[in-house]
mmCIF file of C-alpha atoms in Angstrom:
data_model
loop_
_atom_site.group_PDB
_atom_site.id
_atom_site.type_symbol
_atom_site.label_atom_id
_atom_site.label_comp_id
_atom_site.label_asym_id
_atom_site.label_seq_id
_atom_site.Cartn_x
_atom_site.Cartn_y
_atom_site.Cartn_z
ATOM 1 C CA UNK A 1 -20.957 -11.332 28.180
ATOM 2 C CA UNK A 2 -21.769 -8.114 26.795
ATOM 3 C CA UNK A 3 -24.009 -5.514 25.011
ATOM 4 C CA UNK A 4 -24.769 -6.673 21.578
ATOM 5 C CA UNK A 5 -26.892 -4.646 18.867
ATOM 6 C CA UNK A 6 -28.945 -6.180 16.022
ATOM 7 C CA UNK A 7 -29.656 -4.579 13.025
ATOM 8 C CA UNK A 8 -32.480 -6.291 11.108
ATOM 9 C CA UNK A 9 -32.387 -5.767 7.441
ATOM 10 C CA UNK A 10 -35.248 -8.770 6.313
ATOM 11 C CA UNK A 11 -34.528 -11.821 4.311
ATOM 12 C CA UNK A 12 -36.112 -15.110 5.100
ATOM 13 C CA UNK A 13 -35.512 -14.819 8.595
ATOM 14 C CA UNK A 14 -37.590 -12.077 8.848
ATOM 15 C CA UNK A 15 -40.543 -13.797 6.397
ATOM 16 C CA UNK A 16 -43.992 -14.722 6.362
ATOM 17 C CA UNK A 17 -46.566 -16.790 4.066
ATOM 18 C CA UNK A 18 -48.173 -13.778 1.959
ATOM 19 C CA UNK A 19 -50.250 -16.676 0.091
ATOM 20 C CA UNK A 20 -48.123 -16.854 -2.850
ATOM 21 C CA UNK A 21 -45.074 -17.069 -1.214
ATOM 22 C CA UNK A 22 -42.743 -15.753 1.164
ATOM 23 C CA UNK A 23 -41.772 -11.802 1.925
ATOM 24 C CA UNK A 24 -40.175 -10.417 4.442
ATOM 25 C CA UNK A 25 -42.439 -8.809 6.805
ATOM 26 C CA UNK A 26 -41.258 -8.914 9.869
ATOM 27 C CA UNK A 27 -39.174 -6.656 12.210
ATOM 28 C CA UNK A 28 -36.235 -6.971 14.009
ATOM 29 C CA UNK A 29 -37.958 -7.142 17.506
ATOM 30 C CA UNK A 30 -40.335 -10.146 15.793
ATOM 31 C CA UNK A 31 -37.261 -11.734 15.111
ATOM 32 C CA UNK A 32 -35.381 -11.430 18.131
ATOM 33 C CA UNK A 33 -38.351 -12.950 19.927
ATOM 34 C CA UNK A 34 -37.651 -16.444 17.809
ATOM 35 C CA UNK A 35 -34.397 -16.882 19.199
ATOM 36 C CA UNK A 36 -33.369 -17.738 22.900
ATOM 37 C CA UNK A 37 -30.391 -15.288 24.235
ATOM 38 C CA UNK A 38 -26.907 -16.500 25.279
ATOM 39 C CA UNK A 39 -26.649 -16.447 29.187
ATOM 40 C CA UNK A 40 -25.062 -12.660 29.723
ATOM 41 C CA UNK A 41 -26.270 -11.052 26.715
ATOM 42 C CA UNK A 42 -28.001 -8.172 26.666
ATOM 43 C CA UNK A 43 -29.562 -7.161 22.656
ATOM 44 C CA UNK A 44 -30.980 -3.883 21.345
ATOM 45 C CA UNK A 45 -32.344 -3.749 18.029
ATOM 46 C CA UNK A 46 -32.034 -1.463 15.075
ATOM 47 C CA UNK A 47 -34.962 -1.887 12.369
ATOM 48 C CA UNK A 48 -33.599 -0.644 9.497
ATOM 49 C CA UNK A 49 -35.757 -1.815 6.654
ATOM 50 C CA UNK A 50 -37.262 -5.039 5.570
ATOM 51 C CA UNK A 51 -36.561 -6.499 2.494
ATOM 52 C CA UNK A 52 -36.500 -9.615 0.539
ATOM 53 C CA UNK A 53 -32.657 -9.630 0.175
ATOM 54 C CA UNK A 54 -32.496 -10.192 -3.900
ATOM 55 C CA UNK A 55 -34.082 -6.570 -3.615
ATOM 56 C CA UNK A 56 -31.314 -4.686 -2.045
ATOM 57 C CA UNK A 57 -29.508 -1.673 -3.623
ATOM 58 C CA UNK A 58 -26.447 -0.055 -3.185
ATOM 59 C CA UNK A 59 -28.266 2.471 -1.215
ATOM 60 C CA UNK A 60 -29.626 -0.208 1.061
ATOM 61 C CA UNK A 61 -25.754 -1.073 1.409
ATOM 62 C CA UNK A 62 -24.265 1.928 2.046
ATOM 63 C CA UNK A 63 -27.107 2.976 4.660
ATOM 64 C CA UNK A 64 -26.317 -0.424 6.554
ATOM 65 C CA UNK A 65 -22.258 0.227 6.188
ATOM 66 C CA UNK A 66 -22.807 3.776 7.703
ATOM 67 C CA UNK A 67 -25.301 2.283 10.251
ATOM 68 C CA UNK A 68 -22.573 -0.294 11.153
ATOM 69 C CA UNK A 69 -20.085 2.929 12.005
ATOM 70 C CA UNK A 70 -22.392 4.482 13.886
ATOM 71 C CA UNK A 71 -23.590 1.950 16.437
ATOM 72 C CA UNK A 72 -19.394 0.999 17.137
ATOM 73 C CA UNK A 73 -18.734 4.544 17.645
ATOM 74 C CA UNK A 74 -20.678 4.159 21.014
ATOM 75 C CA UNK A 75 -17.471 2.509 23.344
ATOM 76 C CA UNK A 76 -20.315 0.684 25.458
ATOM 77 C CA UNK A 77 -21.245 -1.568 22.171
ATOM 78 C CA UNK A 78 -19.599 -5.121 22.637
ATOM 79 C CA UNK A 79 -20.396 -6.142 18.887
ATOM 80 C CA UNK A 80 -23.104 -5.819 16.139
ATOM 81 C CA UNK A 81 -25.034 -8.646 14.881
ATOM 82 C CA UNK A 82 -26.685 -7.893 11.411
ATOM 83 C CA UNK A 83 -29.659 -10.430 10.237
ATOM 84 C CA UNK A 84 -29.845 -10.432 6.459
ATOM 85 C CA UNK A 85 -31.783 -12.056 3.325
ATOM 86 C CA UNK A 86 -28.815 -14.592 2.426
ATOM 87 C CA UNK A 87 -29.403 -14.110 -1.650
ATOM 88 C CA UNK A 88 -27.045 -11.150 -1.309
ATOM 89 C CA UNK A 89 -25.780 -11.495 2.733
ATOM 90 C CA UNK A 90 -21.921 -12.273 1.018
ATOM 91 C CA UNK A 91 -22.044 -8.790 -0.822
ATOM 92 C CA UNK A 92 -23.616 -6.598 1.919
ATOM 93 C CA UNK A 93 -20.703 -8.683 4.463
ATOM 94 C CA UNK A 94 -17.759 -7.593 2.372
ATOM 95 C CA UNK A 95 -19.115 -3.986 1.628
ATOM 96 C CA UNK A 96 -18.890 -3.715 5.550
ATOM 97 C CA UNK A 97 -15.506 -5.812 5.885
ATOM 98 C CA UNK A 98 -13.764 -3.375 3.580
ATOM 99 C CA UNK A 99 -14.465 -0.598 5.473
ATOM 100 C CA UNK A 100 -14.309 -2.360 9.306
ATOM 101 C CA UNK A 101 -11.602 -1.051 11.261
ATOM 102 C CA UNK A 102 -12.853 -1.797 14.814
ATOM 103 C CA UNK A 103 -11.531 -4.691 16.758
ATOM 104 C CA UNK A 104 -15.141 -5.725 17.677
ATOM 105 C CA UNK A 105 -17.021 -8.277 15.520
ATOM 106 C CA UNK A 106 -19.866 -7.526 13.217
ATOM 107 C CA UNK A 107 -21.810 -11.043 12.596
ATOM 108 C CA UNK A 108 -23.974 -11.873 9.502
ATOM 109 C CA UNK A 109 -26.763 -13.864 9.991
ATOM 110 C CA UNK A 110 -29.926 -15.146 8.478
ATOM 111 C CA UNK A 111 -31.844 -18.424 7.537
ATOM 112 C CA UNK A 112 -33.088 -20.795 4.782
ATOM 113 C CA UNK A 113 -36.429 -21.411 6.147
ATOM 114 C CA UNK A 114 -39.073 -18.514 6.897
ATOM 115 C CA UNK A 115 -40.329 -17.476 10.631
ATOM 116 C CA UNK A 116 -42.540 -19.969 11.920
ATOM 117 C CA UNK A 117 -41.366 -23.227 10.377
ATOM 118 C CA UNK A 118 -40.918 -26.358 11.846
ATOM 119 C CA UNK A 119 -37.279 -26.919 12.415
ATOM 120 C CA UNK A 120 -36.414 -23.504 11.500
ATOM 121 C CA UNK A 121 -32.945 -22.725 11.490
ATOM 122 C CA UNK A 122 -33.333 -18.876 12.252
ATOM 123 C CA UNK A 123 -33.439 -19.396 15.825
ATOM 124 C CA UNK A 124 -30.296 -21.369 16.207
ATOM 125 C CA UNK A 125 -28.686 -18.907 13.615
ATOM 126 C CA UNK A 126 -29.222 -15.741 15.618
ATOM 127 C CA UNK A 127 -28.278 -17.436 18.824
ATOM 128 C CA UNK A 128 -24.687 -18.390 16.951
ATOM 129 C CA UNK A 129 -24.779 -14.934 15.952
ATOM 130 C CA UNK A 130 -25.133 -13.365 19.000
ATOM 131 C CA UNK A 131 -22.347 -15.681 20.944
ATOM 132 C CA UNK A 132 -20.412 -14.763 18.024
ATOM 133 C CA UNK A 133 -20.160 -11.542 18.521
ATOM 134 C CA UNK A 134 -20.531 -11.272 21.988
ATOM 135 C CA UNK A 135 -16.802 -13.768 22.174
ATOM 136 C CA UNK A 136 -14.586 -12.543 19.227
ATOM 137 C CA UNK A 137 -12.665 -9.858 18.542
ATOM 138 C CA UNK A 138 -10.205 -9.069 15.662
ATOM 139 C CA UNK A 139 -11.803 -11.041 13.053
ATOM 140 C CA UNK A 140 -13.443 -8.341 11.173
ATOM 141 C CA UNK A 141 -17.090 -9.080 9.509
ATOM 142 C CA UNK A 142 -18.031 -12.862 10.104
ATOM 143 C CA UNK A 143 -21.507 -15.133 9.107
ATOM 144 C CA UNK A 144 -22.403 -16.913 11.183
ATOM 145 C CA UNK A 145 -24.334 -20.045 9.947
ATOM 146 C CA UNK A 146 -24.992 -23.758 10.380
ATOM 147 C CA UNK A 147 -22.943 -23.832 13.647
ATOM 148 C CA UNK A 148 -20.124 -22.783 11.184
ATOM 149 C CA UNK A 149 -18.242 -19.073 11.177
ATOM 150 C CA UNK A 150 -16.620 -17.701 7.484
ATOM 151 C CA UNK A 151 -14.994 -14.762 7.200
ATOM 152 C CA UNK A 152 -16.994 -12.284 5.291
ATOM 153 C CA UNK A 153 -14.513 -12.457 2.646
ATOM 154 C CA UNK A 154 -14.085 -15.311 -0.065
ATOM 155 C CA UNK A 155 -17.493 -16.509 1.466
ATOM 156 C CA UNK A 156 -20.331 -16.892 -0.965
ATOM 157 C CA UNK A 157 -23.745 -18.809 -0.625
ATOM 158 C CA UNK A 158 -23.313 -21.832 -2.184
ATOM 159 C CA UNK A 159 -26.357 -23.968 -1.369
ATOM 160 C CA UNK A 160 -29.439 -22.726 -2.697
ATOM 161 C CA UNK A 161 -31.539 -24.119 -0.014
ATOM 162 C CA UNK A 162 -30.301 -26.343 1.429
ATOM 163 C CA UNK A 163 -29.486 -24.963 5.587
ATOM 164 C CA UNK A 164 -25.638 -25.270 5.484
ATOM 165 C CA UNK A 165 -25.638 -22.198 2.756
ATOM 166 C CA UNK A 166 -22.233 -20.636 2.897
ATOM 167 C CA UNK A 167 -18.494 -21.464 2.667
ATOM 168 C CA UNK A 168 -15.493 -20.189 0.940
ATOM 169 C CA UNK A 169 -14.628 -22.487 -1.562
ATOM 170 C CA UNK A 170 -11.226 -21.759 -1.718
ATOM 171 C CA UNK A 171 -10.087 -21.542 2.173
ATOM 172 C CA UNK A 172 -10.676 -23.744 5.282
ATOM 173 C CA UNK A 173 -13.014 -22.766 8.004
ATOM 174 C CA UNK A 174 -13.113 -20.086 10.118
ATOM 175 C CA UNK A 175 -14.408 -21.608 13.024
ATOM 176 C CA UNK A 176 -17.250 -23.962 14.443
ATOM 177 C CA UNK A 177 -20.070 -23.653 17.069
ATOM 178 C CA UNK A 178 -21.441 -25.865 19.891
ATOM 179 C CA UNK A 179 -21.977 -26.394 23.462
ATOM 180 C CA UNK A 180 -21.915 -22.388 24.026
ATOM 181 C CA UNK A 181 -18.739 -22.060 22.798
ATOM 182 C CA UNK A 182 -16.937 -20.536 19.520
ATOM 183 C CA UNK A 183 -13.445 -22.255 18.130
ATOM 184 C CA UNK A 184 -11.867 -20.134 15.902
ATOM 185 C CA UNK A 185 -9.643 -22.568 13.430
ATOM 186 C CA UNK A 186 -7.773 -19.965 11.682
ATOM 187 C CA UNK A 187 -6.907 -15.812 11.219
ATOM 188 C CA UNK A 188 -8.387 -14.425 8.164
ATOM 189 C CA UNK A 189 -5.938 -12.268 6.763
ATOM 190 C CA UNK A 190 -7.119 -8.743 6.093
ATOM 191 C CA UNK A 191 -5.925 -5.383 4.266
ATOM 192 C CA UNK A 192 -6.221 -2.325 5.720
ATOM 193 C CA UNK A 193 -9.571 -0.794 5.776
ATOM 194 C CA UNK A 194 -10.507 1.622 3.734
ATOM 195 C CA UNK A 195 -12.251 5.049 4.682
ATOM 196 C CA UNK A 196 -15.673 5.593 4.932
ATOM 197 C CA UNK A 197 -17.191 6.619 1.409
ATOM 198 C CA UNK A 198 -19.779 9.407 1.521
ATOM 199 C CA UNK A 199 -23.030 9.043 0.129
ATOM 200 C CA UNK A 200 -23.471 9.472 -3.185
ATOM 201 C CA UNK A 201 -26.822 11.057 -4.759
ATOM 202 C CA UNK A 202 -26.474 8.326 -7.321
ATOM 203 C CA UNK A 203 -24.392 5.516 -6.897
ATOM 204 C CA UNK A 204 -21.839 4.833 -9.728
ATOM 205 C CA UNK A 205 -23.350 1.774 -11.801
ATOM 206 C CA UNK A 206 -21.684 -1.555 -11.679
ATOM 207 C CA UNK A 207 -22.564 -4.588 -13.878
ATOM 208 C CA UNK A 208 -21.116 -8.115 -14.427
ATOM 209 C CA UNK A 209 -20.916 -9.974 -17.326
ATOM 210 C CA UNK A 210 -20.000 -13.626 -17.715
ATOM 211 C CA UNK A 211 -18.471 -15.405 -20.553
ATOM 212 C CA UNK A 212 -19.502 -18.392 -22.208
ATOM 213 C CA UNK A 213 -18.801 -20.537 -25.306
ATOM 214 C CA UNK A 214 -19.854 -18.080 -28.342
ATOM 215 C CA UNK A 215 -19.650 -15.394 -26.094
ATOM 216 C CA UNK A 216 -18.735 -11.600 -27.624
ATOM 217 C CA UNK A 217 -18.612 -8.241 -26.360
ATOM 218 C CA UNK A 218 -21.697 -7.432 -26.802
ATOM 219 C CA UNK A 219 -23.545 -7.387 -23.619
ATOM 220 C CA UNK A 220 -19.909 -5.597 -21.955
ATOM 221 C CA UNK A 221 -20.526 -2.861 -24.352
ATOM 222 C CA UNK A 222 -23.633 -2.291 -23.461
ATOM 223 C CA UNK A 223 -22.669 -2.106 -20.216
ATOM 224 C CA UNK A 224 -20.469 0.337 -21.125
ATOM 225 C CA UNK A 225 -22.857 2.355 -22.922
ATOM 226 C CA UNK A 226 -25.646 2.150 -20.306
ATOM 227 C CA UNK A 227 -23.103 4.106 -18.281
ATOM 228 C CA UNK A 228 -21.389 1.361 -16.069
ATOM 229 C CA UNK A 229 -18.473 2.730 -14.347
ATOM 230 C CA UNK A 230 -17.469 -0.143 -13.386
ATOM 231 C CA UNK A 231 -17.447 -3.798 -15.112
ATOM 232 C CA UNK A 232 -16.527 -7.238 -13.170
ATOM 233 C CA UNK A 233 -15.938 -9.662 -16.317
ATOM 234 C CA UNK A 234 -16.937 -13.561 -15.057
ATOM 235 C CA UNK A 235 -14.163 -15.590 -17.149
ATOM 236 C CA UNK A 236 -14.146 -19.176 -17.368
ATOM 237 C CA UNK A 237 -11.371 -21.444 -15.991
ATOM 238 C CA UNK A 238 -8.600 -19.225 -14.187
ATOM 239 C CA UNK A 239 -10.297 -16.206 -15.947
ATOM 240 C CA UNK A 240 -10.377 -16.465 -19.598
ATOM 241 C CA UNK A 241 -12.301 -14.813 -22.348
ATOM 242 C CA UNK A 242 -11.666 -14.157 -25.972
ATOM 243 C CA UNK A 243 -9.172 -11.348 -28.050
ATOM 244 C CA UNK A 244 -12.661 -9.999 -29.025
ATOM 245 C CA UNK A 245 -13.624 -9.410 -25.387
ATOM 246 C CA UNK A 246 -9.708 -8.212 -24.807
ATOM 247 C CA UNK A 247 -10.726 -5.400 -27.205
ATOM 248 C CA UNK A 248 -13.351 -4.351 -25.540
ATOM 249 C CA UNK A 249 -11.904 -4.476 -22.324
ATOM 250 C CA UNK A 250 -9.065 -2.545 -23.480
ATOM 251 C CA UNK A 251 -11.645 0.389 -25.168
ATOM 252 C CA UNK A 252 -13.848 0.364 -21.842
ATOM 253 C CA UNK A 253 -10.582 0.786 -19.642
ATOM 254 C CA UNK A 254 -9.577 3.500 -21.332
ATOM 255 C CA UNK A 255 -13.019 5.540 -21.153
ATOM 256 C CA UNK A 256 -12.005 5.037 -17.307
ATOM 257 C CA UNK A 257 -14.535 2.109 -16.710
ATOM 258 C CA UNK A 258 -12.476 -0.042 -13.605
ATOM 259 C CA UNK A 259 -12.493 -3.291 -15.089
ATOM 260 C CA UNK A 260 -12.505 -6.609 -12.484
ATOM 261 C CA UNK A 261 -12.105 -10.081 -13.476
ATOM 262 C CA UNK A 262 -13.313 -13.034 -11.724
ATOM 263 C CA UNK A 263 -14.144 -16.897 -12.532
ATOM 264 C CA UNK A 264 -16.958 -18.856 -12.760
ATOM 265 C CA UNK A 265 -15.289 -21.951 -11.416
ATOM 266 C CA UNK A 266 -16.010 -21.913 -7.931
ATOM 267 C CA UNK A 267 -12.782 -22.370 -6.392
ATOM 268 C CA UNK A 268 -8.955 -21.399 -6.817
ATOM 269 C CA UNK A 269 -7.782 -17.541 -7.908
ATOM 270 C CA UNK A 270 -7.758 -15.968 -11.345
ATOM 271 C CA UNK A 271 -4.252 -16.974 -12.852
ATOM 272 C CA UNK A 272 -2.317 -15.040 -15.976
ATOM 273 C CA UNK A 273 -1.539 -18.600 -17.756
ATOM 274 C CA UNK A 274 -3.270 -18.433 -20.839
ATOM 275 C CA UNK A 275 -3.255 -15.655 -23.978
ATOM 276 C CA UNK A 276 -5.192 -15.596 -27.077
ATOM 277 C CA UNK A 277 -7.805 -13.711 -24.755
ATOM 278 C CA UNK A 278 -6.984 -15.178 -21.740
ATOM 279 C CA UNK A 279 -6.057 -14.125 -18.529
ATOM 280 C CA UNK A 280 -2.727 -12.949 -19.686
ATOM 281 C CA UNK A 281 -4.590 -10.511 -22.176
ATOM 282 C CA UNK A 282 -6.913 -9.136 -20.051
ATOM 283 C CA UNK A 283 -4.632 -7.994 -17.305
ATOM 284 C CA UNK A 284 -2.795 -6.434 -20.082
ATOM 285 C CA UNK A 285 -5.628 -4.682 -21.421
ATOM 286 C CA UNK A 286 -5.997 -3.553 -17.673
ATOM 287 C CA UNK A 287 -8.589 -5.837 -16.020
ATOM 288 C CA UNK A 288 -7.751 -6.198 -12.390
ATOM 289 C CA UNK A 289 -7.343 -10.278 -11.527
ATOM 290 C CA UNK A 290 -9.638 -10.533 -7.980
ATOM 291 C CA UNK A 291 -7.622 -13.801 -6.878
ATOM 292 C CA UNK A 292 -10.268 -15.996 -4.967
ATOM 293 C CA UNK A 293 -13.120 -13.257 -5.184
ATOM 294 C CA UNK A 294 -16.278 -14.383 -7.003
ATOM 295 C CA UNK A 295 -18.495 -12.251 -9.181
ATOM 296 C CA UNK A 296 -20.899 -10.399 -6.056
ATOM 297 C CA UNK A 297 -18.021 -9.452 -4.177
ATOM 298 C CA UNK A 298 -15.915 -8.619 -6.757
ATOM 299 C CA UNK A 299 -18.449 -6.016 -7.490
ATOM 300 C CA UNK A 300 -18.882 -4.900 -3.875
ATOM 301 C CA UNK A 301 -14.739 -4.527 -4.496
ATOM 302 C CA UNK A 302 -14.994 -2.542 -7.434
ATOM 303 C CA UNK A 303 -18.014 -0.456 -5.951
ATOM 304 C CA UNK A 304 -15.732 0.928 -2.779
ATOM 305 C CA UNK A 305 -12.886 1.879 -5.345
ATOM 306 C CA UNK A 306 -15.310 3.645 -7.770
ATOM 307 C CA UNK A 307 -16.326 5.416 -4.500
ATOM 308 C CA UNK A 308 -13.159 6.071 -2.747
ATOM 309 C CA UNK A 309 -11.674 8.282 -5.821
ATOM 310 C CA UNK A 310 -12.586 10.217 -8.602
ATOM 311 C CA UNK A 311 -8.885 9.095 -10.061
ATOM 312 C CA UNK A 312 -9.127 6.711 -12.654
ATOM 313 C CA UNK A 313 -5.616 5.166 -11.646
ATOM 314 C CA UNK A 314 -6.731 5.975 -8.049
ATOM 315 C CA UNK A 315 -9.283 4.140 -8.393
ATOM 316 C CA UNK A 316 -7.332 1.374 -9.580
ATOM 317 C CA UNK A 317 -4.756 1.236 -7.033
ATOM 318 C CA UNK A 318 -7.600 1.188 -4.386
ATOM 319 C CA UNK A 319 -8.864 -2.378 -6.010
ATOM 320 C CA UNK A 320 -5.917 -3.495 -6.360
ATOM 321 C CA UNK A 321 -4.928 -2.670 -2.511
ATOM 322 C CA UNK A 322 -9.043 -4.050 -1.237
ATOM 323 C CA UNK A 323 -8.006 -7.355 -2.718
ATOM 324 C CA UNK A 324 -4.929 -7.689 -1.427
ATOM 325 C CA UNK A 325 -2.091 -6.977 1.784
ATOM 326 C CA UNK A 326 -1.299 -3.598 0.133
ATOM 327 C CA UNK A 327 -1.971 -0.676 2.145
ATOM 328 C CA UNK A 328 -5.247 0.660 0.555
ATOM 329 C CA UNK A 329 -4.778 4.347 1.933
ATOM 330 C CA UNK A 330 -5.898 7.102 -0.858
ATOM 331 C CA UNK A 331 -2.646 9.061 -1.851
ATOM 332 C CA UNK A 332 -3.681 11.818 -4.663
ATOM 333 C CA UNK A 333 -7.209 11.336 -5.077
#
């Protein structure tokens, strides 16, 4: 069925007993010798590091994203499956979805248990992968999990450890797996992607701060003053805060910190109902509402803008665009 690539980045599917717990040890070629091949496959592997996933940076990111690019621009490629630590597999899946253009599929994958286990679900989760990839095209950047295929974006992990890890809370399913076939359900709607961002020599900072009952500006202004350059605000219901935190939105915005704001509830988009620091007041102070996005990839969403302008208002118009059906191309940067 085709030519598929692997790039192994660690996690738990790549992990070993270190005799105080689990680390990710092993390489991609270990890996790939867990799992049985669909019939017609043919896999080479990339090792590109090995990490415990909670560990990743924005470097780690951007090398994968750029790694991504490079593998599609060989024509002979039929699609690129990436095994990942699943802690932070939703951000590192919508850093590359934002910037996939090709018609091939790039699959996430990892697992909940480590190499070796009994009734490890690696195995089967790399197989899905592969078949995955190797069948569908136009989807953009998929997981591939529990016999179950998300889109990369709107997905976040949302069992701790339990093996069925991932869904988007607020859409229906991609698609299912079994019997050596994949059903797609639905078409994930996607905006146009955006370019590919260099590689900066330090990648702008980006922090998240949630709000709570008693909660104040404080820990937002010291983002601010620790040299964020980007904030993603976690609201409660559809995205709510206080006039307190309104102010300081408003003073970070106009120091040109890109402001995002997301929910803690887990489902349904950030609404303007409410003022008296609500949603209403923050997009006023210029907070950009992320609709269904949760806190890691609303960061992830406010990371490409930060890197696709120097603009302030550029930059703004480029989150705006990644989180919606605008087209995200950079006019005046």
């Amino acid at each position: 069925m085709g030519r598929i690539v692997v790039i192994s980045t660690g996690g738990t599917i790549a992990s070993r007993w270190t005799g105080a717990g689990f680390a990710a040890e092993a390489d991609g070629r270990e890996v790939m010798a867990t799992a049985p091949l669909p019939e017609g496959i043919t896999v080479e592997v990339v090792d590109l590091f090995s990490v415990n996933s909670p560990r990743l940076t924005t470097a780690h990111q951007l090398t994968l994203l750029r790694t991504v690019h490079e593998v599609l621009a060989d024509p002979t490629v039929d699609g690129i499956v990436v095994t990942h630590g699943t802690d932070t597999l939703e951000e590192s899946a919508f850093l590359v979805d934002l910037h996939h253009h090709d018609p091939r599929s790039v699959v996430f994958t990892g697992s909940q248990l480590p190499m070796g286990s009994t009734e490890g679900d690696g195995p089967g989760n790399l197989y899905d992968a592969l078949l995955t990839a190797a069948t569908t095209r136009g989807l953009g950047v998929l997981i591939a999990f529990a016999g179950r295929v998300h889109a990369a974006r709107g997905t976040m992990k949302t069992q701790a450890v339990a093996l069925d890890a991932f869904a988007d809370p607020s859409r229906e399913l991609l698609g299912k797996i079994g019997f050596g076939k994949v059903t797609v359900l639905r078409s994930p709607q996607r905006p146009q992607a955006l370019p590919l961002p260099a590689m900066p020599e330090l990648p702008p900072r980006v922090d998240m701060v949630m709000h709570h009952a008693d909660g104040d500006p404080v820990l937002l202004n010291a983002a601010v003053a620790a040299g964020a350059r980007g904030i993603v605000l976690v609201g409660t219901g559809a995205g709510n805060a206080t006039p307190e935190i309104v102010d300081a939105v408003r003073a970070a915005v106009a120091r040109g910190v890109l402001v995002a704001l997301t929910t803690r509830v887990p489902a349904g988009p950030v609404t303007e109902i409410y003022t008296h620091g609500g949603a209403v007041d923050l997009v006023a102070a210029g907070a950009v509402p992320t609709g269904t996005l949760r806190a890691g990839q609303a960061r992830i969403a406010v990371l490409s803008a930060l890197l696709a302008s120097e603009n302030p208002v550029e930059r703004a118009r480029v989150l705006r665009a990644a989180l919606s059906e605008e087209d995200p191309v950079l006019v005046g940067a």
